[in-house]
Coordinates of C-alpha atoms and ligand atoms in Angstrom, one line a residue:
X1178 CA -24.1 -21.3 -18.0
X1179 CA -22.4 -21.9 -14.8
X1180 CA -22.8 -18.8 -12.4
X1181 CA -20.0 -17.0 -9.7
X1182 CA -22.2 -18.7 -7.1
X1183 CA -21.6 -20.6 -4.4
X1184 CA -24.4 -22.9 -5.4
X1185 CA -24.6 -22.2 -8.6
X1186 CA -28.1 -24.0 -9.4
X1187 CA -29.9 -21.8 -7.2
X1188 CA -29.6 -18.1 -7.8
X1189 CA -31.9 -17.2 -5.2
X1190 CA -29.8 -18.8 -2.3
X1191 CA -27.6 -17.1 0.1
X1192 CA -24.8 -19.0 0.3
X1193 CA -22.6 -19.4 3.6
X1194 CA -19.6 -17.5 2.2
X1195 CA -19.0 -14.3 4.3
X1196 CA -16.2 -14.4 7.1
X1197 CA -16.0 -11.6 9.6
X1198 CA -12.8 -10.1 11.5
X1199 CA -12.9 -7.2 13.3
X1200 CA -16.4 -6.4 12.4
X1201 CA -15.2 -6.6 8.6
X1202 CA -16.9 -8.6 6.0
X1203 CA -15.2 -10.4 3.9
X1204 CA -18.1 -12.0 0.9
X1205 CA -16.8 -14.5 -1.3
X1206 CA -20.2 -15.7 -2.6
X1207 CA -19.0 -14.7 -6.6
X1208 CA -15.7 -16.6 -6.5
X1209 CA -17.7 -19.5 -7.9
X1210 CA -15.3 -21.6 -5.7
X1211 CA -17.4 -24.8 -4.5
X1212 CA -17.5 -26.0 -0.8
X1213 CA -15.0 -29.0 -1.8
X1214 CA -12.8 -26.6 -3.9
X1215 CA -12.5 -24.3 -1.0
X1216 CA -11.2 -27.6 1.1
X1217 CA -9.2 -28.3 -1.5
X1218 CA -7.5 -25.0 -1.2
X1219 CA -7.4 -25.3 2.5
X1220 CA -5.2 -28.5 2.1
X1221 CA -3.2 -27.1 -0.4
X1222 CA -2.4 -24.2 2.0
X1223 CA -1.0 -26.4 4.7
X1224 CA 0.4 -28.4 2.5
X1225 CA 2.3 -25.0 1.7
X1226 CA 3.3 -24.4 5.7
X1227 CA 1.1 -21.3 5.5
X1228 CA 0.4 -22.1 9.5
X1229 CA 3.7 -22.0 10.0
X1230 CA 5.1 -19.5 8.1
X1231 CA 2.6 -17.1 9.9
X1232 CA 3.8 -18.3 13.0
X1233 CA 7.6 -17.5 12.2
X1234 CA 6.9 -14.3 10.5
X1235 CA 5.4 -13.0 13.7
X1236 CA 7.9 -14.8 15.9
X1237 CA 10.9 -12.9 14.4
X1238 CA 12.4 -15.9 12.1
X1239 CA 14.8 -14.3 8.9
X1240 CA 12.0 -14.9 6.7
X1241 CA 13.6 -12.5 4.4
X1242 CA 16.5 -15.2 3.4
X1243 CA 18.0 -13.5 0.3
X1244 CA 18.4 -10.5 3.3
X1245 CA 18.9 -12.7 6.0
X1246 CA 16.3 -10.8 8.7
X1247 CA 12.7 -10.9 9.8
X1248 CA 9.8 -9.1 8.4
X1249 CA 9.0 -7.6 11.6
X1250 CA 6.4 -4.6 10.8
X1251 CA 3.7 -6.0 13.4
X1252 CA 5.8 -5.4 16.2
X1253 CA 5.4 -1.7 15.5
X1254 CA 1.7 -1.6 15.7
X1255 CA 2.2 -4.3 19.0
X1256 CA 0.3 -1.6 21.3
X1257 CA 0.2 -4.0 23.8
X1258 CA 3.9 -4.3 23.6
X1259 CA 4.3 -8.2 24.1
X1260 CA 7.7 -8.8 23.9
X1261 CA 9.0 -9.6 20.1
X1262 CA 12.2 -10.9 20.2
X1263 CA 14.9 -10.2 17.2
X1264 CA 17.9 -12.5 17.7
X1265 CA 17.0 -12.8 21.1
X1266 CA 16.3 -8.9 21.9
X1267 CA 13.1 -7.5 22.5
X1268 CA 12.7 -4.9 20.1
X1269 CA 9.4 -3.3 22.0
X1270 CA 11.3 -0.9 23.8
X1271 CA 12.9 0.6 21.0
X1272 CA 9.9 0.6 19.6
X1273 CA 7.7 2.5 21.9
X1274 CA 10.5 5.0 22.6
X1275 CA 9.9 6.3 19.1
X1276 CA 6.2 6.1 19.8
X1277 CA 6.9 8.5 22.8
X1278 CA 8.8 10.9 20.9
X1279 CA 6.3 11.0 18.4
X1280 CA 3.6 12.2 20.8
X1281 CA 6.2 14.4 22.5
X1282 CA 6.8 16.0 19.3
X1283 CA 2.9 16.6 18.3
X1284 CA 2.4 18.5 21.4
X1285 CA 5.5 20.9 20.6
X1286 CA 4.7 21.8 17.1
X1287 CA 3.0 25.3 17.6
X1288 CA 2.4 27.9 14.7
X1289 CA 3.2 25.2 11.8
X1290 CA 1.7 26.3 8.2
X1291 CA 3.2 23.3 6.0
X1292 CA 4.3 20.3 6.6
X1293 CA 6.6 18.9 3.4
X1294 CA 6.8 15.0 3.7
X1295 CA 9.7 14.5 1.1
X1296 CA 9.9 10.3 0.6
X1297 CA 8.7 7.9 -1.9
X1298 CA 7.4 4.3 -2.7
X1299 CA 7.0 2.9 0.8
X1300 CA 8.1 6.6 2.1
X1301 CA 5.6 8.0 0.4
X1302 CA 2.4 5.5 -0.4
X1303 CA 1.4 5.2 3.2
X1304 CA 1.2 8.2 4.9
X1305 CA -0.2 9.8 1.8
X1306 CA -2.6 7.8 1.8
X1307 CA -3.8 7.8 5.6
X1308 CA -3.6 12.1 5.3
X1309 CA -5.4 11.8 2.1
X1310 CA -8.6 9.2 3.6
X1311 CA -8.4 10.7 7.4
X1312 CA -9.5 14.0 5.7
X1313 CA -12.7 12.5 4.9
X1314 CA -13.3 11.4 8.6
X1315 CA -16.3 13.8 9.1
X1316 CA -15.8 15.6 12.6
X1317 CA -11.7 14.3 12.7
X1318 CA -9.7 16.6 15.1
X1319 CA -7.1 17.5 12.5
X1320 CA -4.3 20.9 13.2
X1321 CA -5.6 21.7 9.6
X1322 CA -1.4 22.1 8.4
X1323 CA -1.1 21.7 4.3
X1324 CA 0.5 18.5 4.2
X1325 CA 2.8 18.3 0.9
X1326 CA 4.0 14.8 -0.5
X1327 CA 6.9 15.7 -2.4
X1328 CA 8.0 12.0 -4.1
X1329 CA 8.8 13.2 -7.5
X1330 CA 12.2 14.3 -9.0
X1331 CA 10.4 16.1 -11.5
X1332 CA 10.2 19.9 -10.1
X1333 CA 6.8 20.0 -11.5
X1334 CA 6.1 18.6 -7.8
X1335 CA 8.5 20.5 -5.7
X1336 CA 7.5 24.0 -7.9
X1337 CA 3.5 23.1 -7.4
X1338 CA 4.5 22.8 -3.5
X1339 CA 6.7 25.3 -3.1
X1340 CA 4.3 28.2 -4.6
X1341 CA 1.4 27.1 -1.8
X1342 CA 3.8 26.9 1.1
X1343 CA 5.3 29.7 3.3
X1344 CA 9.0 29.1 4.3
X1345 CA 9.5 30.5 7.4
X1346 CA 6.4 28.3 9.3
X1347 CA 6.9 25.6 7.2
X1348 CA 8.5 21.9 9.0
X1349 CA 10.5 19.7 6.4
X1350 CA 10.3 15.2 7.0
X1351 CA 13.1 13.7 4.8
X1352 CA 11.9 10.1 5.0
X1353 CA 14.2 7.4 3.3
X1354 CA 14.7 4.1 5.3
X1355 CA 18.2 4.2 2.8
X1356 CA 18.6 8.3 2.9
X1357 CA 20.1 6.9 -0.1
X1358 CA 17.6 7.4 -2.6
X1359 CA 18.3 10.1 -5.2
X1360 CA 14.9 11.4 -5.2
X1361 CA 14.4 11.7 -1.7
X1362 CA 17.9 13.1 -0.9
X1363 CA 17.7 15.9 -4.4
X1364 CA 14.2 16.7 -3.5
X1365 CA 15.6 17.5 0.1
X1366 CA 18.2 19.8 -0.7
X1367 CA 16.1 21.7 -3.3
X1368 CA 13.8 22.2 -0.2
X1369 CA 16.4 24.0 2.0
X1370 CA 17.7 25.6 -1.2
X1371 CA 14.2 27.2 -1.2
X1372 CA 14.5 27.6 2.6
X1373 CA 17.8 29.6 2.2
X1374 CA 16.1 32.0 -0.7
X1375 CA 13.8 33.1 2.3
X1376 CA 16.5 34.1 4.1
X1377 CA 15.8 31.4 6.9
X1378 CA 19.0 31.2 9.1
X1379 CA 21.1 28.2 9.5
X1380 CA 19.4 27.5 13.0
X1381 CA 15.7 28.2 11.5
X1382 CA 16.4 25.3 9.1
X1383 CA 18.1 23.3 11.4
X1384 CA 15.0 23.5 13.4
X1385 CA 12.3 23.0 10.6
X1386 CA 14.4 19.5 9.6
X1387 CA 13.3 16.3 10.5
X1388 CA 13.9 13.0 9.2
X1389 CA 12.4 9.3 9.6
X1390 CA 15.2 6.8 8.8
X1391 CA 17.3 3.1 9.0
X1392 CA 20.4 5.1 8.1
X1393 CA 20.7 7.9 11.1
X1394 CA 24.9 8.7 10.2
X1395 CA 23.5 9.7 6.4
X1396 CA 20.8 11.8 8.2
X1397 CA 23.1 13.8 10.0
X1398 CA 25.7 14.1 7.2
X1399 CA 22.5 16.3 5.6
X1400 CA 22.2 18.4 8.8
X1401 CA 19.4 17.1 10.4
X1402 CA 20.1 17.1 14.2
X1403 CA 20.3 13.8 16.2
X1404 CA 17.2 14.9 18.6
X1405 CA 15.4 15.4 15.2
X1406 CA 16.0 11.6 13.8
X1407 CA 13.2 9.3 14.2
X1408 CA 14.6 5.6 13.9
X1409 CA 13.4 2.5 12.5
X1410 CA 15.0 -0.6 11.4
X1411 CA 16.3 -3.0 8.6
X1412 CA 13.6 -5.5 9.4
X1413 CA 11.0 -2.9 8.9
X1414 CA 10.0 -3.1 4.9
X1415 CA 10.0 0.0 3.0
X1416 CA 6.7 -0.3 1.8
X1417 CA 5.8 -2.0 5.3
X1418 CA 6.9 1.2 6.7
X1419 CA 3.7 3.4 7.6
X1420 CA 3.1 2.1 10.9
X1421 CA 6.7 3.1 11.9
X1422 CA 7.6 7.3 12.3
X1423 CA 7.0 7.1 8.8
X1424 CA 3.6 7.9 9.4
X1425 CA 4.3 10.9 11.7
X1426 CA 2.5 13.0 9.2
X1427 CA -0.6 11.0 10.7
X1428 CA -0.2 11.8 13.8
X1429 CA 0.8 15.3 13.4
X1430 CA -1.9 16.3 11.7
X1431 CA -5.1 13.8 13.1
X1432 CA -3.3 13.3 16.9
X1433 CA -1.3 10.8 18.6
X1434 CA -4.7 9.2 19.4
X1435 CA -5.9 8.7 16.2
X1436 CA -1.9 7.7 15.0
X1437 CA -2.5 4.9 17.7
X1438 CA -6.5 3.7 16.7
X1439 CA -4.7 3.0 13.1
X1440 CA -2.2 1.3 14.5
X1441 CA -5.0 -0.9 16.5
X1442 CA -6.8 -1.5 13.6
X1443 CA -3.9 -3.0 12.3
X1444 CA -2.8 -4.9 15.4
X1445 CA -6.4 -6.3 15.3
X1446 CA -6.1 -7.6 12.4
X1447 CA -2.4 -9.3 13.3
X1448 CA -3.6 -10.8 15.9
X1449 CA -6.6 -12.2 13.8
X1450 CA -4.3 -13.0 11.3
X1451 CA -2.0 -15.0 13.5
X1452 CA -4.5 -17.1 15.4
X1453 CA -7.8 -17.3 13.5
X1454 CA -7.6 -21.1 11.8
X1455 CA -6.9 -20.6 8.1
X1456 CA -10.7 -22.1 7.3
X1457 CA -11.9 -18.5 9.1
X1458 CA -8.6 -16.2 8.5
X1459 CA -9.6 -13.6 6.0
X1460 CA -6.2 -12.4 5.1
X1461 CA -5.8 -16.2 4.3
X1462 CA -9.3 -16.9 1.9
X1463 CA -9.0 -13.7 0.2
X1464 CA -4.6 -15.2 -0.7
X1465 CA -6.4 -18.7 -2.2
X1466 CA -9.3 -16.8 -3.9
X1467 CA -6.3 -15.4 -6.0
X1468 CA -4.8 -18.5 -6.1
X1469 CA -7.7 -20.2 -7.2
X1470 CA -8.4 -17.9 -10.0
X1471 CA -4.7 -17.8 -11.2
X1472 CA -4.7 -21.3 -11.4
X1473 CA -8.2 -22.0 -12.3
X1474 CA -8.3 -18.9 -15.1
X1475 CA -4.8 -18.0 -15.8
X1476 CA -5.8 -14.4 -14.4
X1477 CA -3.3 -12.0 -15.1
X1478 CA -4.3 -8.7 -13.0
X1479 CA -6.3 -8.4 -10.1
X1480 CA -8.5 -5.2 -9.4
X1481 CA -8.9 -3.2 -6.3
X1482 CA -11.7 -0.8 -6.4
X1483 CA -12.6 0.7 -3.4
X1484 CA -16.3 2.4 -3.5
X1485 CA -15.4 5.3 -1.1
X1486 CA -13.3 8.4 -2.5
X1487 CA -11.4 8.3 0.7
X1488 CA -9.4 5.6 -0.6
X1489 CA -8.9 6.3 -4.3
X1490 CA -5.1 6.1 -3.0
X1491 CA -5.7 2.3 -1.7
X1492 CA -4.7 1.1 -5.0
X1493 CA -1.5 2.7 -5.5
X1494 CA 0.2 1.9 -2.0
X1495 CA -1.8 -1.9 -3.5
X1496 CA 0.4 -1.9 -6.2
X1497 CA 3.4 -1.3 -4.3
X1498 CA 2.7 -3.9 -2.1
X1499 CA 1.6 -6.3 -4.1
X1500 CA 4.0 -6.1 -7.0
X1501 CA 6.9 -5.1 -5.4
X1502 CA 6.6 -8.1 -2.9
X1503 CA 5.6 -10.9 -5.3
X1504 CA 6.5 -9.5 -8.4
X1505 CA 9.1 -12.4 -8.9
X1506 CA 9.8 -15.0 -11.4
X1507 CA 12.1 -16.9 -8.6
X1508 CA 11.1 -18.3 -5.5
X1509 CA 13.0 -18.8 -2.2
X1510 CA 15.2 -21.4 -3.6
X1511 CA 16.0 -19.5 -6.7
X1512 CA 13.5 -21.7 -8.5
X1513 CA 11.0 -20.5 -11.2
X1514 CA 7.6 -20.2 -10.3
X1515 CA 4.4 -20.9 -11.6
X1516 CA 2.5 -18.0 -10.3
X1517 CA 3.5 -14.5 -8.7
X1518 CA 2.0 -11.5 -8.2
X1519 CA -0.6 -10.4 -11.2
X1520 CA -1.0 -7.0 -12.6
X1521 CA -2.6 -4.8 -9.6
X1522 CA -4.8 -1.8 -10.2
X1523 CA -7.9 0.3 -9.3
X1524 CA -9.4 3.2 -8.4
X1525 CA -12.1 4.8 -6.5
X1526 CA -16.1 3.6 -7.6
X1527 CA -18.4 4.6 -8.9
X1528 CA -15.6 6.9 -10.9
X1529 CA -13.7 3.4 -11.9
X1530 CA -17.3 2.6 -13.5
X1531 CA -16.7 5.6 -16.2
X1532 CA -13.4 4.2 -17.2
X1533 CA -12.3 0.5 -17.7
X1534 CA -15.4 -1.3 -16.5
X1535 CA -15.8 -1.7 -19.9
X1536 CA -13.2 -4.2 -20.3
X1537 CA -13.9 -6.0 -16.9
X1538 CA -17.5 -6.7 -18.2
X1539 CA -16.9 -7.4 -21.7
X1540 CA -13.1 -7.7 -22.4
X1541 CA -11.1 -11.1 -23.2
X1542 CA -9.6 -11.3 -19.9
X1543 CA -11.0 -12.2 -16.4
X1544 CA -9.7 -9.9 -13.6
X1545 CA -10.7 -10.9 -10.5
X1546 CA -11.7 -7.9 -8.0
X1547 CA -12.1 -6.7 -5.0
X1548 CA -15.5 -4.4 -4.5
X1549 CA -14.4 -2.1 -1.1
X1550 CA -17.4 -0.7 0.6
X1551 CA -18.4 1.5 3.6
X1552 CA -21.5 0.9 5.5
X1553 CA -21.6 4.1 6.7
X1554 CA -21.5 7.5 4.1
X1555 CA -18.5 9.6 4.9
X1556 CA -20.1 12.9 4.9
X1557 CA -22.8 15.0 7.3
X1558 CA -24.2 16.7 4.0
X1559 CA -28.0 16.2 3.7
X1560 CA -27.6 14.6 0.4
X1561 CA -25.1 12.1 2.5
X1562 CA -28.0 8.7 3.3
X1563 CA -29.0 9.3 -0.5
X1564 CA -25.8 9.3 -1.9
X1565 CA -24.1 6.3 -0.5
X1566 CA -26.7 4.4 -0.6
X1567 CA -26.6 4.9 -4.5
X1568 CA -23.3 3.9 -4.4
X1569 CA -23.3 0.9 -2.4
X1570 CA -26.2 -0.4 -5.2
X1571 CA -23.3 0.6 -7.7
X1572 CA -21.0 -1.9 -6.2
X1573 CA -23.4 -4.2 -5.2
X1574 CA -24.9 -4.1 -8.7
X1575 CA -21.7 -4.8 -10.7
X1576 CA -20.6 -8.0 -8.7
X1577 CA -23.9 -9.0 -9.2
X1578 CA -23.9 -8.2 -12.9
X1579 CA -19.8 -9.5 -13.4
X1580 CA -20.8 -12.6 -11.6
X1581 CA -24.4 -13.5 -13.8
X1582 CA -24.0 -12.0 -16.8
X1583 CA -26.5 -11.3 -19.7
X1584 CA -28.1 -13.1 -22.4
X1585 CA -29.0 -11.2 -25.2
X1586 CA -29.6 -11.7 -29.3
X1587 CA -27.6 -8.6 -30.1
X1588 CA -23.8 -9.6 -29.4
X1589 CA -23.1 -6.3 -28.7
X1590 CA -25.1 -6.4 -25.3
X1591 CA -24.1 -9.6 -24.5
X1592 CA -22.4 -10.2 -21.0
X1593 CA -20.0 -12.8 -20.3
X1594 CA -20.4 -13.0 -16.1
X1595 CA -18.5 -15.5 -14.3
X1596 CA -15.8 -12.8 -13.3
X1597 CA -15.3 -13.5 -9.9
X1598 CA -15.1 -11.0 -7.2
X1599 CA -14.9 -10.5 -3.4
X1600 CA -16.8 -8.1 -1.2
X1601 CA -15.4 -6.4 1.3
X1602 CA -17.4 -4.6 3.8
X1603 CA -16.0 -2.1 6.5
X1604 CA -18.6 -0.6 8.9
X1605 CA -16.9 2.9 8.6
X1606 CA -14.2 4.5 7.4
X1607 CA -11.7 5.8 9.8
X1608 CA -8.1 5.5 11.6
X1609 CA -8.5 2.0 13.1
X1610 CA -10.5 0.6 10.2
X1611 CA -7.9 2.1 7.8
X1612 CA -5.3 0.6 9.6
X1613 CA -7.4 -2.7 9.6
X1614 CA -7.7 -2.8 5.9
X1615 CA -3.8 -2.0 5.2
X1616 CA -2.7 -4.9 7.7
X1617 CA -5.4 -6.9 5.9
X1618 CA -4.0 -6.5 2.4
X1619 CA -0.3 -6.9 4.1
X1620 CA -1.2 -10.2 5.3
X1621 CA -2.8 -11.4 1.9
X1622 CA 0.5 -10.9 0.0
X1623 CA 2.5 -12.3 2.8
X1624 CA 0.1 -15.4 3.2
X1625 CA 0.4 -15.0 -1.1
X1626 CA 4.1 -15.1 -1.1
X1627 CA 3.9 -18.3 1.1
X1628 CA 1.8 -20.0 -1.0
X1629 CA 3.7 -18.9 -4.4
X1630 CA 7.1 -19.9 -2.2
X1631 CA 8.3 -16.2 -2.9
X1632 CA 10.2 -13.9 -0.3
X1633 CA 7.7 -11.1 -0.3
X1634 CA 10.4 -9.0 1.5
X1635 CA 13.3 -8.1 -1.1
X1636 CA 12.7 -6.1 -4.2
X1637 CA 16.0 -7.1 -6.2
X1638 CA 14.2 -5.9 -9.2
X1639 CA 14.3 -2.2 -9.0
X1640 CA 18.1 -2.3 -9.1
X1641 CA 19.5 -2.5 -12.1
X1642 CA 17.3 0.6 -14.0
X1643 CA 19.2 2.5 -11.0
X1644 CA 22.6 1.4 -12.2
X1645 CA 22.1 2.2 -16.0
X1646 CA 20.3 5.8 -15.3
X1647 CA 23.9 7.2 -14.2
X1648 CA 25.8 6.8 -17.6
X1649 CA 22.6 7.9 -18.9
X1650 CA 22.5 10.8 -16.8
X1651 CA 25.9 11.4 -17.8
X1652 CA 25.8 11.4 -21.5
X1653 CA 22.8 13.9 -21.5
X1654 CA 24.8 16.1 -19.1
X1655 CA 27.6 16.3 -21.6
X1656 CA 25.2 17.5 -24.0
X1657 CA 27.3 15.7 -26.8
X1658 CA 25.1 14.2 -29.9
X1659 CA 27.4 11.6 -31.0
X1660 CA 27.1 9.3 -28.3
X1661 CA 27.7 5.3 -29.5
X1662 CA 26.6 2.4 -28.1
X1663 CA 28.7 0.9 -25.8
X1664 CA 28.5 -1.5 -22.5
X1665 CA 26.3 0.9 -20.6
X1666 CA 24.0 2.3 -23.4
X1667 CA 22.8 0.6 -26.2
X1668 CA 22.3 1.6 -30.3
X1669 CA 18.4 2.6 -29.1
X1670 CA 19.1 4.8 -25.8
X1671 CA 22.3 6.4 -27.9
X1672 CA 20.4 7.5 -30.2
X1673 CA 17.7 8.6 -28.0
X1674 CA 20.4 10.7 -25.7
X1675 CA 21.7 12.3 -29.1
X1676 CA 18.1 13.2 -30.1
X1677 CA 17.6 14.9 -26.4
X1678 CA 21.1 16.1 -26.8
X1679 CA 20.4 18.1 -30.3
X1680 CA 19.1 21.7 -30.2
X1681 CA 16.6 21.1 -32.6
Ligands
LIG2366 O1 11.6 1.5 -5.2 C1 12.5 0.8 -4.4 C2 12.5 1.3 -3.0 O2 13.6 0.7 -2.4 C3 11.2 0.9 -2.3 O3 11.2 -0.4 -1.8 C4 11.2 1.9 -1.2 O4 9.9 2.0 -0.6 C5 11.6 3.1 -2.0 O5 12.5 2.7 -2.9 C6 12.2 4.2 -1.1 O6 13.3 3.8 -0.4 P1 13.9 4.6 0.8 O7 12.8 4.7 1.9 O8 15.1 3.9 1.2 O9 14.2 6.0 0.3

């Protein structure tokens, strides 16, 4: 049986597989990819311009063709502020003005309750995510606010958040790159609809609103004031967006300090990213490990399990990232492609263990994953050392036991192995390292897209079940139940609407 080794005649050996950046260790000893395979891949991704399509992404070059603009999200974790030119502007100072005003604007908040962050997708993911992982930071400095993520049109959210916060300290952040989307903008004016119930005045509301946008004319049309509008730009990607004042929430609650060590950690990792060579450029082995299993095992989904509970939202901003960048069946040219993003999902071990380990050990399909550990346990408690070091042998255990395998008589407890994985290793969990890891997964589905020849910028896709949700939304308004199919809605959703429609 051929192993997930390196050398796969000797299980006992330690092969050379593990690449470090930024004191993060990336293993890829149970990708079973040989020494000439990985030159092979190395070839192939120069033969792909990979070298220079990381050199024009950070340079400022429209790499986002079916948009015509540059994917420019580094330049707003550039702390050193090296000038990064759009169409022959430097867009640094722009940039750290709205760094300034964000510090300016955690020292001024005084006597804040709640904090309701109303975005979603790339609006939402981020920031949610940093609150939700920061919190585990054991000794963080944090202004101990209840941060809300309101994302959902469904009021189950906005009710659930609207019971636990208390109007009149309470600071709202409308955060839409658009302040188009319907979610965002509804959820918004429920918010100061609840506001107004409390008998907040005009100016108290005027004061608590804040918003994080591209489109600062739409901002003010809601009533936020123009001293209350943090900016950012089209060639900042929604879901690329945390490191802009979309993730104000960070530095709000955690400090402008620890707002700026994630922003390092990220920056770290760009400049890594742009200048390591692609045979020591982790970004770049962990894109052609995919690669290699997509094309060697027709993978179809890719797992991200991260084995700290800080995380468990990694894999959902993942998803967005991944899928909504190279999600695509077309690639630059308008050309079908052969691979594109696979199905992305995961959640925190050892819970993940409990659920659909199952099927990673024993199902049909091989999904390649990505084991996410701490060195260092993310808690003071007594019980802390003994804990993590049980789960770190979790993770460690089932690469080891994906990779090998089992023999046995009894099918039943049989074992397939050779399901590939990577290790990741961060020393500790915090604001730079978490910024390190986001850039890090960035930079694989960017240095993905360029191998796949896909623009990992656009989302055309998540257009068209926009359009068709307003007739929709229409017919079940008029509460009529004898709605026929017709250009907009089909026999199927007709009768569906009609079924919603009757008061039975
Ligand atoms: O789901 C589509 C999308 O456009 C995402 O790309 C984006 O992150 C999200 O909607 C929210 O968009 P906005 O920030 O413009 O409200």
């Amino acid at each position: 049986m051929q192993t997930y080794l390196a050398h796969p005649t000797n299980r006992n050996s330690t092969p050379n597989s593990t690449h470090t950046a930024v004191d993060i260790v990336l293993d890829t000893a149970y990708q079973g990819i040989s020494d000439r395979q990985w030159q092979k891949l190395f070839i192939k991704a120069r033969a792909s311009g990979v070298e220079q399509f990381i050199a024009d992404l950070f340079a400022g070059k429209h790499i986002n063709n079916s948009e015509d603009r540059p994917a420019l999200h580094s330049a707003l974790r550039n702390l050193t502020k090296t000038p990064v030119f759009i169409d022959g502007k430097d867009v640094m100072p722009a940039v750290s003005a709205v760094w300034q005003r964000i510090e300016a604007l955690c020292n001024k908040w005084v006597g804040v309750t709640d904090v309701i962050h109303i975005g979603i997708g790339g609006s939402d993911f981020g920031p949610r995510l940093a609150i939700e992982a920061l919190a585990y930071v054991p000794g963080i400095d944090s202004r101990g606010m209840r941060m809300h993520f309101l994302a959902n049109i469904d009021t189950a959210e906005l009710a659930r958040i609207l019971a636990r916060a208390q109007p009149h300290s309470t600071r709202v952040i409308i955060v839409s790159k658009s302040f188009t989307t319907l979610e965002t903008t509804m959820n918004a004016t429920a918010v100061v609809n609840w506001l107004k119930e409390h008998n907040c005045t005009t100016g108290q509301i005027a004061r608590s609103l804040f918003a994080v946008t591209a489109n600062i004319p739409a901002a003010q049309a809601f009533g936020v004031l123009e001293d209350h509008i943090f900016p950012f730009w089209d060639w900042v990607g929604g879901r690329y967006s945390v490191w802009s004042a979309v993730g104000l929430p960070i530095a709000l609650q955690y400090g402008f300090d620890t707002f700026k060590d994630f922003l390092a950690g990220a920056e770290a990792i760009d400049l890594h990213f742009k200048n390591a060579p692609l045979e020591e450029n982790l970004p770049v082995i962990m894109a052609l490990s995919l690669l290699f299993q997509q094309e060697q095992h027709k993978i179809k989904a890719h797992a991200a399990i991260p084995y700290a509970d800080a995380l468990d939202w990694f894999p959902k901003w993942l998803q967005q990232l991944d899928m909504e960048s190279n999600g695509k069946s077309i690639d630059r040219d308008g050309k079908p492609v052969k691979h594109s993003s696979p199905v992305v999902f995961g959640s925190a071990g050892s819970n993940a263990q409990h659920s659909y380990f199952q099927l990673l050990h024993q199902g049909t399909e091989i999904i390649p994953i990505d084991f996410i550990a701490v060195r260092e346990p993310m808690s003071d408690r007594p019980e802390a050392i003994a804990h993590h070091r049980i789960l770190l042998s979790n993770c460690l255990a089932q690469a080891q036991a994906l990779a090998h395998g089992r023999d046995a008589t009894n099918p039943n407890d049989v074992y397939p192995g050779n399901r590939p994985s990577n290790l990741l290793l961060l020393p500790k969990l915090n604001a730079f390292y978490l910024g390190a890891l986001l850039a890090l997964y960035e930079n694989r589905a960017a240095t993905l897209g360029a191998l796949w020849n896909i623009n990992s910028f656009d989302q055309p896709g998540v257009e068209y079940g926009k359009i068709l949700a307003k007739p929709i939304e229409k017919a079940l308004a008029s509460d009529a139940t004898n709605i026929h199919a017709s250009v907009e809605i089909d026999a199927v959703t007709a009768a569906r609407i009609n079924f919603l429609n009757s008061k039975i």
